[in-house]
Amino acid sequence: MKVAVLGFGTVGKGVYEMLAHADGLEQGPVLVRPGKADEPWKISDINGIVSDVSVGAVAEVMGGVEPAFSYCAAALKAGKHVVTSNKALVAAKGIELAALAREHKAAFLFSAACGGGVPFLHNLSLAVLSDRIESLGGILNGTTNYMLDAMQRRGLDYASALADAQRLGYAEADPTADVSGLDALRKIMLGCAVGFGLLPVEGLDCEGIESFSAADAADLKKRGLCCRLLARGGKSASGVYAYVEPMALGASAAECSVLDNFNMARYRGVNSGDIIMIGQGAGRWPTASAVLRDLSCILRGERAMLGAGCVSGKADNSGCAHSYYVRLPAGYAGRLPVKEAWRDGGDARVITEPVSVADMHALAAELRGSGAGIFFAALED
Ligand code: HSE
């Protein structure tokens, strides 16, 4: 099957090179920006790919919703299979693209959009056929895991850790999506869509690592804790819950042994129990390997990761609550149900009684709105 590659950045270059050595797959044209088609196999007009009958599949690795959506839709309408590593695209338009694929008897697979090389969505999409999924999530962003690990284990400051993650090809073109938690949020949205048939697009709570400082790292370390950015999704009374937030874990927790750009993705099935997968969650070769795995799955007959009944809807996080570790200006500590508190200059550091996820995220937004700084991390249940 000849595969056209849309995009020739970090992942696109990896996909193109892997195609040269993959069983049953061959290199097709590569879509690049106008003016960048400096090789005969590069092309800057999508119509040249869509109308090329020798192209059987398209690997979209350009990122962003448009023009990626229009290009993928055109390819599907032309009966070509589509695989993508683009979580922004699948979170915004996945249900539409899956319907187009069904209509045109083509495949639409996106396991590379979550977990880098980790076969998380791939396994989840198989598990839902015979098991009922109760919860899913984990460490789903390689950039922030790299940064948190570098800051806590190697003492790097935030800016140097981010610069290294960008240099190593882990971060998105705009790393705000990584550090704000949005990238992990999109991934948990996809997990919920595959695992529960509901793509939550509203009611989500998202906190990244932008407020995490060297002083936070030092204080957590003193208490035998380590910080990781966790995405969580699961069945709730009225549908699904889905949120992203830092978590402070006992140093012996499995998450704390997940280093560098690695991800730790997990799901719990009623029959399987906990399934945990660890591997590189970002970077050229891990992500390209996931794109190629999806293409190989197409050769074996796989066509869909989203069920025909998948709908978009609202997350319900109202049943989710934890104790939190919080750093905030001392004058605001009374806004939380304090279990233990201590001073750190003008700030208070607080361990709370259980607080709902929605209330904790809302308090942080309110404080930031009034110019105050706050860092919070959930504590283990
Ligand atoms: N920027 C993403 C990450 C790339 O760091 O996890 C892989 O999805």
mmCIF file with all atom_site columns, C-alpha atoms in Angstrom, residues 221-291:
data_model
loop_
_atom_site.group_PDB
_atom_site.id
_atom_site.type_symbol
_atom_site.label_atom_id
_atom_site.label_alt_id
_atom_site.label_comp_id
_atom_site.label_asym_id
_atom_site.label_entity_id
_atom_site.label_seq_id
_atom_site.pdbx_PDB_ins_code
_atom_site.Cartn_x
_atom_site.Cartn_y
_atom_site.Cartn_z
_atom_site.occupancy
_atom_site.B_iso_or_equiv
_atom_site.pdbx_formal_charge
_atom_site.auth_seq_id
_atom_site.auth_comp_id
_atom_site.auth_asym_id
_atom_site.auth_atom_id
_atom_site.pdbx_PDB_model_num
ATOM 1  C CA . LYS A 1 221 ? 11.001  16.197 47.946 1.00 0.00 ? 221 LYS A CA 1
ATOM 2  C CA . LYS A 1 222 ? 11.344  17.051 51.657 1.00 0.00 ? 222 LYS A CA 1
ATOM 3  C CA . ARG A 1 223 ? 7.994   15.349 52.190 1.00 0.00 ? 223 ARG A CA 1
ATOM 4  C CA . GLY A 1 224 ? 8.960   12.235 50.201 1.00 0.00 ? 224 GLY A CA 1
ATOM 5  C CA . LEU A 1 225 ? 6.667   13.203 47.312 1.00 0.00 ? 225 LEU A CA 1
ATOM 6  C CA . CYS A 1 226 ? 7.216   13.540 43.568 1.00 0.00 ? 226 CYS A CA 1
ATOM 7  C CA . CYS A 1 227 ? 5.065   15.406 41.049 1.00 0.00 ? 227 CYS A CA 1
ATOM 8  C CA . ARG A 1 228 ? 3.668   14.000 37.796 1.00 0.00 ? 228 ARG A CA 1
ATOM 9  C CA . LEU A 1 229 ? 1.013   15.352 35.416 1.00 0.00 ? 229 LEU A CA 1
ATOM 10 C CA . LEU A 1 230 ? -1.888  12.895 35.376 1.00 0.00 ? 230 LEU A CA 1
ATOM 11 C CA . ALA A 1 231 ? -4.872  12.618 33.040 1.00 0.00 ? 231 ALA A CA 1
ATOM 12 C CA . ARG A 1 232 ? -7.894  10.819 34.417 1.00 0.00 ? 232 ARG A CA 1
ATOM 13 C CA . GLY A 1 233 ? -11.082 9.607  32.785 1.00 0.00 ? 233 GLY A CA 1
ATOM 14 C CA . GLY A 1 234 ? -13.760 7.159  33.805 1.00 0.00 ? 234 GLY A CA 1
ATOM 15 C CA . LYS A 1 235 ? -17.411 6.277  34.059 1.00 0.00 ? 235 LYS A CA 1
ATOM 16 C CA . SER A 1 236 ? -19.468 8.717  36.118 1.00 0.00 ? 236 SER A CA 1
ATOM 17 C CA . ALA A 1 237 ? -23.126 8.639  37.185 1.00 0.00 ? 237 ALA A CA 1
ATOM 18 C CA . SER A 1 238 ? -24.196 10.653 34.152 1.00 0.00 ? 238 SER A CA 1
ATOM 19 C CA . GLY A 1 239 ? -21.583 9.676  31.572 1.00 0.00 ? 239 GLY A CA 1
ATOM 20 C CA . VAL A 1 240 ? -17.858 10.209 31.975 1.00 0.00 ? 240 VAL A CA 1
ATOM 21 C CA . TYR A 1 241 ? -15.468 12.281 34.037 1.00 0.00 ? 241 TYR A CA 1
ATOM 22 C CA . ALA A 1 242 ? -12.295 13.674 32.456 1.00 0.00 ? 242 ALA A CA 1
ATOM 23 C CA . TYR A 1 243 ? -9.630  16.006 33.784 1.00 0.00 ? 243 TYR A CA 1
ATOM 24 C CA . VAL A 1 244 ? -5.889  16.724 33.914 1.00 0.00 ? 244 VAL A CA 1
ATOM 25 C CA . GLU A 1 245 ? -3.941  17.973 36.920 1.00 0.00 ? 245 GLU A CA 1
ATOM 26 C CA . PRO A 1 246 ? -0.576  17.560 38.646 1.00 0.00 ? 246 PRO A CA 1
ATOM 27 C CA . MET A 1 247 ? -0.432  14.850 41.254 1.00 0.00 ? 247 MET A CA 1
ATOM 28 C CA . ALA A 1 248 ? 1.953   14.539 44.217 1.00 0.00 ? 248 ALA A CA 1
ATOM 29 C CA . LEU A 1 249 ? 2.759   10.874 44.707 1.00 0.00 ? 249 LEU A CA 1
ATOM 30 C CA . GLY A 1 250 ? 4.771   8.936  47.252 1.00 0.00 ? 250 GLY A CA 1
ATOM 31 C CA . ALA A 1 251 ? 8.251   8.520  45.782 1.00 0.00 ? 251 ALA A CA 1
ATOM 32 C CA . SER A 1 252 ? 7.753   4.740  45.564 1.00 0.00 ? 252 SER A CA 1
ATOM 33 C CA . ALA A 1 253 ? 4.629   5.082  43.360 1.00 0.00 ? 253 ALA A CA 1
ATOM 34 C CA . ALA A 1 254 ? 4.961   3.527  39.905 1.00 0.00 ? 254 ALA A CA 1
ATOM 35 C CA . GLU A 1 255 ? 4.407   6.932  38.246 1.00 0.00 ? 255 GLU A CA 1
ATOM 36 C CA . CYS A 1 256 ? 7.555   8.311  39.888 1.00 0.00 ? 256 CYS A CA 1
ATOM 37 C CA . SER A 1 257 ? 9.701   5.727  38.102 1.00 0.00 ? 257 SER A CA 1
ATOM 38 C CA . VAL A 1 258 ? 8.411   7.027  34.741 1.00 0.00 ? 258 VAL A CA 1
ATOM 39 C CA . LEU A 1 259 ? 11.336  9.195  33.605 1.00 0.00 ? 259 LEU A CA 1
ATOM 40 C CA . ASP A 1 260 ? 12.299  11.460 30.693 1.00 0.00 ? 260 ASP A CA 1
ATOM 41 C CA . ASN A 1 261 ? 9.772   11.581 27.830 1.00 0.00 ? 261 ASN A CA 1
ATOM 42 C CA . PHE A 1 262 ? 8.099   8.328  28.867 1.00 0.00 ? 262 PHE A CA 1
ATOM 43 C CA . ASN A 1 263 ? 4.333   7.922  29.280 1.00 0.00 ? 263 ASN A CA 1
ATOM 44 C CA . MET A 1 264 ? 2.482   5.508  31.513 1.00 0.00 ? 264 MET A CA 1
ATOM 45 C CA . ALA A 1 265 ? -0.979  4.846  30.104 1.00 0.00 ? 265 ALA A CA 1
ATOM 46 C CA . ARG A 1 266 ? -3.466  2.610  31.863 1.00 0.00 ? 266 ARG A CA 1
ATOM 47 C CA . TYR A 1 267 ? -6.999  1.365  31.650 1.00 0.00 ? 267 TYR A CA 1
ATOM 48 C CA . ARG A 1 268 ? -9.045  -0.770 33.976 1.00 0.00 ? 268 ARG A CA 1
ATOM 49 C CA . GLY A 1 269 ? -11.468 -3.268 32.451 1.00 0.00 ? 269 GLY A CA 1
ATOM 50 C CA . VAL A 1 270 ? -14.121 -5.078 34.493 1.00 0.00 ? 270 VAL A CA 1
ATOM 51 C CA . ASN A 1 271 ? -12.562 -8.390 33.452 1.00 0.00 ? 271 ASN A CA 1
ATOM 52 C CA . SER A 1 272 ? -8.960  -7.482 32.603 1.00 0.00 ? 272 SER A CA 1
ATOM 53 C CA . GLY A 1 273 ? -8.371  -5.409 35.747 1.00 0.00 ? 273 GLY A CA 1
ATOM 54 C CA . ASP A 1 274 ? -5.570  -2.853 35.472 1.00 0.00 ? 274 ASP A CA 1
ATOM 55 C CA . ILE A 1 275 ? -3.549  -2.845 32.273 1.00 0.00 ? 275 ILE A CA 1
ATOM 56 C CA . ILE A 1 276 ? -0.513  -0.559 32.348 1.00 0.00 ? 276 ILE A CA 1
ATOM 57 C CA . MET A 1 277 ? 1.662   0.372  29.369 1.00 0.00 ? 277 MET A CA 1
ATOM 58 C CA . ILE A 1 278 ? 4.932   2.300  29.563 1.00 0.00 ? 278 ILE A CA 1
ATOM 59 C CA . GLY A 1 279 ? 6.994   3.652  26.678 1.00 0.00 ? 279 GLY A CA 1
ATOM 60 C CA . GLN A 1 280 ? 8.279   6.807  25.026 1.00 0.00 ? 280 GLN A CA 1
ATOM 61 C CA . GLY A 1 281 ? 5.349   9.201  24.734 1.00 0.00 ? 281 GLY A CA 1
ATOM 62 C CA . ALA A 1 282 ? 6.876   11.748 22.382 1.00 0.00 ? 282 ALA A CA 1
ATOM 63 C CA . GLY A 1 283 ? 9.609   12.175 19.805 1.00 0.00 ? 283 GLY A CA 1
ATOM 64 C CA . ARG A 1 284 ? 10.183  11.324 16.141 1.00 0.00 ? 284 ARG A CA 1
ATOM 65 C CA . TRP A 1 285 ? 10.745  7.574  16.209 1.00 0.00 ? 285 TRP A CA 1
ATOM 66 C CA . PRO A 1 286 ? 8.281   6.513  18.947 1.00 0.00 ? 286 PRO A CA 1
ATOM 67 C CA . THR A 1 287 ? 5.478   8.529  17.326 1.00 0.00 ? 287 THR A CA 1
ATOM 68 C CA . ALA A 1 288 ? 6.390   7.441  13.797 1.00 0.00 ? 288 ALA A CA 1
ATOM 69 C CA . SER A 1 289 ? 6.354   3.820  15.017 1.00 0.00 ? 289 SER A CA 1
ATOM 70 C CA . ALA A 1 290 ? 2.748   4.310  16.162 1.00 0.00 ? 290 ALA A CA 1
ATOM 71 C CA . VAL A 1 291 ? 1.757   5.775  12.774 1.00 0.00 ? 291 VAL A CA 1
#
